[in-house]
Amino acid sequence: MKKHLLFAICVFINFASFSQTIYEEFNSTRLGESRRLKIQLPRNYDANIEKKYPIVLVLDADYLFEPVAGNVDYFSYWEDMPESIVVGVMQGNSRYEDCSYDDNTFMPSDKGAQFFEFIGLELIPYIDKKYRTAKFIIGVGHDFTANFLNYYLFKDPPLLNGYINLSPDMAPMMEERLVERIPQIPGKLFYYLATGTDDIKGLMEASEDLNSQLSGLKSKSFNYYYDNFEGATHYSLGGRGIPNALEKIFSVYRPISKKEFSEVLLKMDTPISQYLLDKYKVIEDLFGITNNIRVNDFIATATASEKRKQWESLREIATLAKKQYPDTVLGDYYLGRYYEETGEPKKAMKIFQGAYDKEEVDFITIDKLLDRADKIKTDFGY
């Protein structure tokens, strides 16, 4: 098991090497000292000058940064999550002071209060100003720092949109406060909690208790996920929890899967074209990013429209594909299919023929379009 975990971490570190990692010294007025930062920019950050990126904030970056950065790079490479800017705060021996809280109120105090303000009032505004950021931030923490991330839930609005809590060492009253606070938050909130069967006993039991309370919360805006990994220790659970958390939090971002195609699209009576538009509107609203619709998703929804005989949906999908990918055959093929099926073969033939000099996409080749045009010409004597 340890060998597999080590191999996975090495793979993620190797992936991260293709991205830009920047080391900075940040002089904090709030802390009265400098803090070392690790910042990983997406692979094509310099080339995509108009693109904005969510932030993944990593506490305990001395040991958590590389696993998080590697996973972010890996998942975004396969489009399972948006490309993101990973910001790590090196804490070392200061982590306990950074996360300190008052013995009476159990809220950040002294150095903990200063660190709380450093993150919210200095670091995030600095990253926003220096880099092209979208308005979506996920925080990652482990035991003491995982507990600390939860304090940002009590800001109005919360500083973070997503919380990855790896075996949190919760402050007294935190559980009760979370259960009371979370239903009051109107915006979308993503919350991931992980422990392991070989975790520190007290932390595992506390996580299990917190899970029983959070899983019962009723809130349309609260997206909650929990894992208790068999055989995972306090330290090894991060290697399993980080990818699970990213996969679950960004599930809506992923390309349409075979399961989604067969279990959702092929059973839809409502317009499939609207489903496609809604999917990308949710992505824009949640993550603050505007992307072209993936070719995969165009093909999946167009194919489903054909199978469901939703010809108006097919026309709308084809029109949008022509707009977003004008130099490819994608939109032309499906627009031609629309005219074929709605009784206008001559229009279909001309569209197929007119795309002869465009780029091929997936199974849609120039030969395929010209063959369809020739068949129409033969069948109808044009």
Short mmCIF file of N, CA and C in Angstrom, two decimals, residues 247-361:
data_model
loop_
_atom_site.label_atom_id
_atom_site.label_comp_id
_atom_site.label_asym_id
_atom_site.label_seq_id
_atom_site.Cartn_x
_atom_site.Cartn_y
_atom_site.Cartn_z
N GLU A 247 -12.47 15.44 -7.17
CA GLU A 247 -13.39 14.77 -8.10
C GLU A 247 -14.84 15.06 -7.75
N LYS A 248 -15.16 15.05 -6.47
CA LYS A 248 -16.55 15.26 -6.04
C LYS A 248 -16.96 16.73 -6.14
N ILE A 249 -16.09 17.61 -5.71
CA ILE A 249 -16.43 19.04 -5.74
C ILE A 249 -16.66 19.51 -7.17
N PHE A 250 -15.84 19.00 -8.10
CA PHE A 250 -15.92 19.48 -9.49
C PHE A 250 -16.67 18.51 -10.39
N SER A 251 -17.53 17.68 -9.83
CA SER A 251 -18.24 16.67 -10.64
C SER A 251 -19.06 17.31 -11.76
N VAL A 252 -19.66 18.47 -11.50
CA VAL A 252 -20.48 19.12 -12.52
C VAL A 252 -19.64 19.64 -13.67
N TYR A 253 -18.35 19.86 -13.42
CA TYR A 253 -17.47 20.42 -14.44
C TYR A 253 -17.05 19.38 -15.47
N ARG A 254 -17.06 18.13 -15.10
CA ARG A 254 -16.52 17.08 -15.97
C ARG A 254 -17.30 16.96 -17.27
N PRO A 255 -16.64 16.48 -18.34
CA PRO A 255 -17.36 16.23 -19.59
C PRO A 255 -18.48 15.23 -19.38
N ILE A 256 -19.49 15.28 -20.23
CA ILE A 256 -20.61 14.34 -20.14
C ILE A 256 -20.07 12.92 -20.28
N SER A 257 -20.39 12.07 -19.32
CA SER A 257 -19.87 10.71 -19.29
C SER A 257 -20.81 9.75 -20.01
N LYS A 258 -20.35 8.53 -20.22
CA LYS A 258 -21.19 7.50 -20.83
C LYS A 258 -22.43 7.24 -19.97
N LYS A 259 -22.23 7.25 -18.66
CA LYS A 259 -23.35 7.02 -17.74
C LYS A 259 -24.36 8.15 -17.83
N GLU A 260 -23.87 9.38 -17.85
CA GLU A 260 -24.76 10.54 -17.98
C GLU A 260 -25.50 10.51 -19.31
N PHE A 261 -24.80 10.09 -20.36
CA PHE A 261 -25.42 9.98 -21.68
C PHE A 261 -26.56 8.98 -21.68
N SER A 262 -26.31 7.80 -21.12
CA SER A 262 -27.31 6.73 -21.19
C SER A 262 -28.42 6.89 -20.16
N GLU A 263 -28.07 7.38 -18.96
CA GLU A 263 -29.06 7.43 -17.88
C GLU A 263 -29.79 8.76 -17.79
N VAL A 264 -29.25 9.78 -18.43
CA VAL A 264 -29.90 11.10 -18.36
C VAL A 264 -30.34 11.56 -19.76
N LEU A 265 -29.38 11.74 -20.65
CA LEU A 265 -29.71 12.32 -21.96
C LEU A 265 -30.68 11.46 -22.75
N LEU A 266 -30.47 10.17 -22.78
CA LEU A 266 -31.32 9.29 -23.60
C LEU A 266 -32.71 9.09 -23.01
N LYS A 267 -32.92 9.61 -21.80
CA LYS A 267 -34.24 9.48 -21.17
C LYS A 267 -34.97 10.82 -21.06
N MET A 268 -34.40 11.86 -21.67
CA MET A 268 -34.97 13.19 -21.53
C MET A 268 -36.12 13.43 -22.50
N ASP A 269 -37.19 13.98 -21.95
CA ASP A 269 -38.30 14.44 -22.79
C ASP A 269 -38.23 15.95 -22.98
N THR A 270 -37.56 16.63 -22.04
CA THR A 270 -37.34 18.07 -22.17
C THR A 270 -36.18 18.30 -23.15
N PRO A 271 -36.04 19.52 -23.69
CA PRO A 271 -35.00 19.77 -24.71
C PRO A 271 -33.59 19.46 -24.23
N ILE A 272 -32.92 18.62 -24.97
CA ILE A 272 -31.54 18.25 -24.64
C ILE A 272 -30.62 19.44 -24.83
N SER A 273 -30.94 20.31 -25.78
CA SER A 273 -30.12 21.51 -25.99
C SER A 273 -30.12 22.39 -24.74
N GLN A 274 -31.25 22.45 -24.06
CA GLN A 274 -31.31 23.26 -22.84
C GLN A 274 -30.47 22.64 -21.73
N TYR A 275 -30.44 21.33 -21.69
CA TYR A 275 -29.60 20.63 -20.71
C TYR A 275 -28.14 21.03 -20.90
N LEU A 276 -27.70 21.10 -22.14
CA LEU A 276 -26.32 21.49 -22.45
C LEU A 276 -26.06 22.92 -22.00
N LEU A 277 -26.97 23.84 -22.32
CA LEU A 277 -26.80 25.24 -21.93
C LEU A 277 -26.79 25.39 -20.41
N ASP A 278 -27.69 24.65 -19.75
CA ASP A 278 -27.77 24.73 -18.29
C ASP A 278 -26.50 24.23 -17.63
N LYS A 279 -25.92 23.17 -18.19
CA LYS A 279 -24.68 22.61 -17.62
C LYS A 279 -23.58 23.67 -17.59
N TYR A 280 -23.42 24.40 -18.66
CA TYR A 280 -22.34 25.39 -18.73
C TYR A 280 -22.70 26.67 -17.99
N LYS A 281 -23.98 26.94 -17.81
CA LYS A 281 -24.38 28.08 -16.98
C LYS A 281 -24.06 27.80 -15.52
N VAL A 282 -24.28 26.56 -15.10
CA VAL A 282 -23.93 26.17 -13.73
C VAL A 282 -22.43 26.30 -13.51
N ILE A 283 -21.64 25.86 -14.48
CA ILE A 283 -20.18 25.98 -14.38
C ILE A 283 -19.77 27.45 -14.25
N GLU A 284 -20.39 28.30 -15.05
CA GLU A 284 -20.08 29.73 -14.98
C GLU A 284 -20.48 30.33 -13.64
N ASP A 285 -21.68 29.98 -13.17
CA ASP A 285 -22.17 30.54 -11.91
C ASP A 285 -21.37 30.06 -10.71
N LEU A 286 -21.01 28.77 -10.72
CA LEU A 286 -20.31 28.19 -9.58
C LEU A 286 -18.86 28.61 -9.51
N PHE A 287 -18.16 28.49 -10.63
CA PHE A 287 -16.72 28.62 -10.62
C PHE A 287 -16.23 29.95 -11.19
N GLY A 288 -17.15 30.78 -11.68
CA GLY A 288 -16.77 32.09 -12.17
C GLY A 288 -15.94 32.06 -13.43
N ILE A 289 -16.09 31.00 -14.24
CA ILE A 289 -15.32 30.89 -15.47
C ILE A 289 -16.25 30.63 -16.64
N THR A 290 -15.89 31.17 -17.79
CA THR A 290 -16.67 30.99 -19.01
C THR A 290 -15.82 30.27 -20.04
N ASN A 291 -16.19 29.05 -20.35
CA ASN A 291 -15.46 28.25 -21.33
C ASN A 291 -16.34 27.93 -22.52
N ASN A 292 -15.71 27.69 -23.67
CA ASN A 292 -16.45 27.11 -24.78
C ASN A 292 -16.95 25.73 -24.37
N ILE A 293 -18.09 25.35 -24.92
CA ILE A 293 -18.60 24.00 -24.68
C ILE A 293 -17.64 23.00 -25.30
N ARG A 294 -17.33 21.94 -24.58
CA ARG A 294 -16.41 20.93 -25.09
C ARG A 294 -16.98 20.24 -26.32
N VAL A 295 -16.08 19.86 -27.23
CA VAL A 295 -16.50 19.09 -28.41
C VAL A 295 -17.19 17.80 -27.97
N ASN A 296 -16.66 17.17 -26.95
CA ASN A 296 -17.26 15.94 -26.41
C ASN A 296 -18.73 16.14 -26.04
N ASP A 297 -19.00 17.28 -25.39
CA ASP A 297 -20.36 17.53 -24.93
C ASP A 297 -21.29 17.90 -26.08
N PHE A 298 -20.75 18.58 -27.10
CA PHE A 298 -21.55 18.82 -28.31
C PHE A 298 -21.95 17.50 -28.95
N ILE A 299 -20.98 16.60 -29.11
CA ILE A 299 -21.25 15.32 -29.77
C ILE A 299 -22.24 14.49 -28.94
N ALA A 300 -22.04 14.46 -27.62
CA ALA A 300 -22.92 13.66 -26.76
C ALA A 300 -24.36 14.15 -26.83
N THR A 301 -24.58 15.46 -26.73
CA THR A 301 -25.95 15.98 -26.73
C THR A 301 -26.57 15.92 -28.12
N ALA A 302 -25.75 16.13 -29.15
CA ALA A 302 -26.27 16.04 -30.52
C ALA A 302 -26.67 14.61 -30.85
N THR A 303 -25.85 13.65 -30.45
CA THR A 303 -26.16 12.24 -30.68
C THR A 303 -27.43 11.84 -29.94
N ALA A 304 -27.56 12.30 -28.71
CA ALA A 304 -28.76 12.00 -27.93
C ALA A 304 -29.98 12.65 -28.58
N SER A 305 -29.83 13.84 -29.11
CA SER A 305 -30.95 14.51 -29.79
C SER A 305 -31.39 13.71 -31.01
N GLU A 306 -30.42 13.16 -31.74
CA GLU A 306 -30.76 12.31 -32.89
C GLU A 306 -31.53 11.07 -32.45
N LYS A 307 -31.04 10.43 -31.41
CA LYS A 307 -31.67 9.20 -30.95
C LYS A 307 -33.07 9.46 -30.38
N ARG A 308 -33.24 10.62 -29.74
CA ARG A 308 -34.54 10.98 -29.18
C ARG A 308 -35.43 11.69 -30.20
N LYS A 309 -34.89 11.89 -31.41
CA LYS A 309 -35.61 12.60 -32.48
C LYS A 309 -36.02 14.01 -32.05
N GLN A 310 -35.17 14.65 -31.27
CA GLN A 310 -35.39 16.04 -30.88
C GLN A 310 -34.70 16.94 -31.90
N TRP A 311 -35.35 17.15 -33.02
CA TRP A 311 -34.69 17.84 -34.13
C TRP A 311 -34.44 19.31 -33.86
N GLU A 312 -35.32 19.97 -33.12
CA GLU A 312 -35.08 21.38 -32.79
C GLU A 312 -33.90 21.52 -31.85
N SER A 313 -33.76 20.56 -30.93
CA SER A 313 -32.58 20.56 -30.06
C SER A 313 -31.32 20.38 -30.89
N LEU A 314 -31.39 19.50 -31.87
CA LEU A 314 -30.24 19.26 -32.74
C LEU A 314 -29.86 20.53 -33.50
N ARG A 315 -30.86 21.24 -33.98
CA ARG A 315 -30.59 22.49 -34.71
C ARG A 315 -29.91 23.51 -33.79
N GLU A 316 -30.41 23.65 -32.57
CA GLU A 316 -29.82 24.62 -31.64
C GLU A 316 -28.39 24.24 -31.27
N ILE A 317 -28.16 22.96 -31.06
CA ILE A 317 -26.81 22.50 -30.73
C ILE A 317 -25.87 22.74 -31.90
N ALA A 318 -26.34 22.44 -33.12
CA ALA A 318 -25.51 22.64 -34.32
C ALA A 318 -25.19 24.11 -34.52
N THR A 319 -26.16 24.98 -34.32
CA THR A 319 -25.95 26.42 -34.49
C THR A 319 -24.91 26.93 -33.50
N LEU A 320 -25.00 26.47 -32.26
CA LEU A 320 -24.04 26.87 -31.24
C LEU A 320 -22.64 26.33 -31.55
N ALA A 321 -22.57 25.10 -32.05
CA ALA A 321 -21.28 24.50 -32.41
C ALA A 321 -20.62 25.27 -33.55
N LYS A 322 -21.42 25.72 -34.54
CA LYS A 322 -20.87 26.51 -35.64
C LYS A 322 -20.29 27.83 -35.13
N LYS A 323 -20.93 28.38 -34.12
CA LYS A 323 -20.47 29.65 -33.56
C LYS A 323 -19.18 29.47 -32.77
N GLN A 324 -19.10 28.41 -31.98
CA GLN A 324 -17.95 28.22 -31.10
C GLN A 324 -16.77 27.55 -31.81
N TYR A 325 -17.06 26.72 -32.81
CA TYR A 325 -16.00 26.03 -33.54
C TYR A 325 -16.22 26.22 -35.05
N PRO A 326 -16.13 27.46 -35.52
CA PRO A 326 -16.47 27.77 -36.92
C PRO A 326 -15.54 27.14 -37.95
N ASP A 327 -14.32 26.81 -37.56
CA ASP A 327 -13.36 26.26 -38.51
C ASP A 327 -13.40 24.74 -38.58
N THR A 328 -14.34 24.13 -37.88
CA THR A 328 -14.45 22.66 -37.90
C THR A 328 -15.75 22.24 -38.56
N VAL A 329 -15.86 20.94 -38.81
CA VAL A 329 -17.05 20.38 -39.45
C VAL A 329 -18.16 20.09 -38.44
N LEU A 330 -17.89 20.34 -37.17
CA LEU A 330 -18.81 19.93 -36.11
C LEU A 330 -20.23 20.45 -36.31
N GLY A 331 -20.38 21.76 -36.38
CA GLY A 331 -21.71 22.34 -36.51
C GLY A 331 -22.36 22.05 -37.85
N ASP A 332 -21.55 22.03 -38.91
CA ASP A 332 -22.08 21.77 -40.26
C ASP A 332 -22.69 20.36 -40.34
N TYR A 333 -22.00 19.40 -39.75
CA TYR A 333 -22.50 18.03 -39.81
C TYR A 333 -23.87 17.91 -39.16
N TYR A 334 -23.99 18.45 -37.96
CA TYR A 334 -25.26 18.29 -37.24
C TYR A 334 -26.35 19.19 -37.82
N LEU A 335 -26.00 20.33 -38.39
CA LEU A 335 -27.01 21.16 -39.05
C LEU A 335 -27.51 20.46 -40.31
N GLY A 336 -26.59 19.82 -41.04
CA GLY A 336 -27.00 19.03 -42.19
C GLY A 336 -27.91 17.89 -41.79
N ARG A 337 -27.59 17.23 -40.68
CA ARG A 337 -28.44 16.15 -40.19
C ARG A 337 -29.84 16.66 -39.85
N TYR A 338 -29.89 17.88 -39.28
CA TYR A 338 -31.19 18.47 -38.96
C TYR A 338 -32.03 18.64 -40.23
N TYR A 339 -31.43 19.20 -41.27
CA TYR A 339 -32.19 19.42 -42.51
C TYR A 339 -32.55 18.09 -43.19
N GLU A 340 -31.68 17.10 -43.08
CA GLU A 340 -32.02 15.78 -43.61
C GLU A 340 -33.29 15.24 -42.97
N GLU A 341 -33.37 15.36 -41.67
CA GLU A 341 -34.48 14.75 -40.92
C GLU A 341 -35.74 15.58 -40.93
N THR A 342 -35.65 16.85 -41.33
CA THR A 342 -36.84 17.71 -41.32
C THR A 342 -37.33 18.01 -42.74
N GLY A 343 -36.89 17.19 -43.70
CA GLY A 343 -37.47 17.26 -45.05
C GLY A 343 -36.87 18.29 -45.97
N GLU A 344 -35.63 18.71 -45.72
CA GLU A 344 -34.98 19.67 -46.62
C GLU A 344 -33.62 19.11 -47.05
N PRO A 345 -33.62 18.02 -47.82
CA PRO A 345 -32.36 17.36 -48.20
C PRO A 345 -31.43 18.23 -49.04
N LYS A 346 -31.99 19.13 -49.85
CA LYS A 346 -31.12 19.96 -50.69
C LYS A 346 -30.27 20.89 -49.84
N LYS A 347 -30.88 21.46 -48.79
CA LYS A 347 -30.13 22.31 -47.87
C LYS A 347 -29.05 21.49 -47.17
N ALA A 348 -29.41 20.26 -46.77
CA ALA A 348 -28.44 19.40 -46.10
C ALA A 348 -27.25 19.12 -47.01
N MET A 349 -27.53 18.81 -48.28
CA MET A 349 -26.48 18.50 -49.23
C MET A 349 -25.51 19.67 -49.37
N LYS A 350 -26.03 20.87 -49.50
CA LYS A 350 -25.19 22.05 -49.68
C LYS A 350 -24.32 22.32 -48.44
N ILE A 351 -24.91 22.07 -47.28
CA ILE A 351 -24.14 22.27 -46.04
C ILE A 351 -23.01 21.26 -45.94
N PHE A 352 -23.30 20.00 -46.25
CA PHE A 352 -22.26 18.96 -46.23
C PHE A 352 -21.15 19.30 -47.22
N GLN A 353 -21.53 19.71 -48.41
CA GLN A 353 -20.53 20.03 -49.44
C GLN A 353 -19.72 21.27 -49.07
N GLY A 354 -20.35 22.23 -48.41
CA GLY A 354 -19.69 23.49 -48.08
C GLY A 354 -18.64 23.37 -46.98
N ALA A 355 -18.60 22.22 -46.30
CA ALA A 355 -17.65 22.05 -45.20
C ALA A 355 -16.41 21.28 -45.60
N TYR A 356 -16.19 21.12 -46.91
CA TYR A 356 -15.10 20.26 -47.39
C TYR A 356 -13.71 20.74 -46.98
N ASP A 357 -13.55 22.05 -46.70
CA ASP A 357 -12.23 22.59 -46.38
C ASP A 357 -12.04 22.87 -44.89
N LYS A 358 -12.92 22.33 -44.06
CA LYS A 358 -12.83 22.59 -42.62
C LYS A 358 -12.12 21.44 -41.90
N GLU A 359 -11.78 21.68 -40.64
CA GLU A 359 -11.07 20.69 -39.84
C GLU A 359 -12.01 19.56 -39.42
N GLU A 360 -11.50 18.34 -39.48
CA GLU A 360 -12.29 17.19 -39.04
C GLU A 360 -12.33 17.13 -37.52
N VAL A 361 -13.39 16.53 -36.98
CA VAL A 361 -13.58 16.41 -35.54
C VAL A 361 -14.04 15.00 -35.20
#
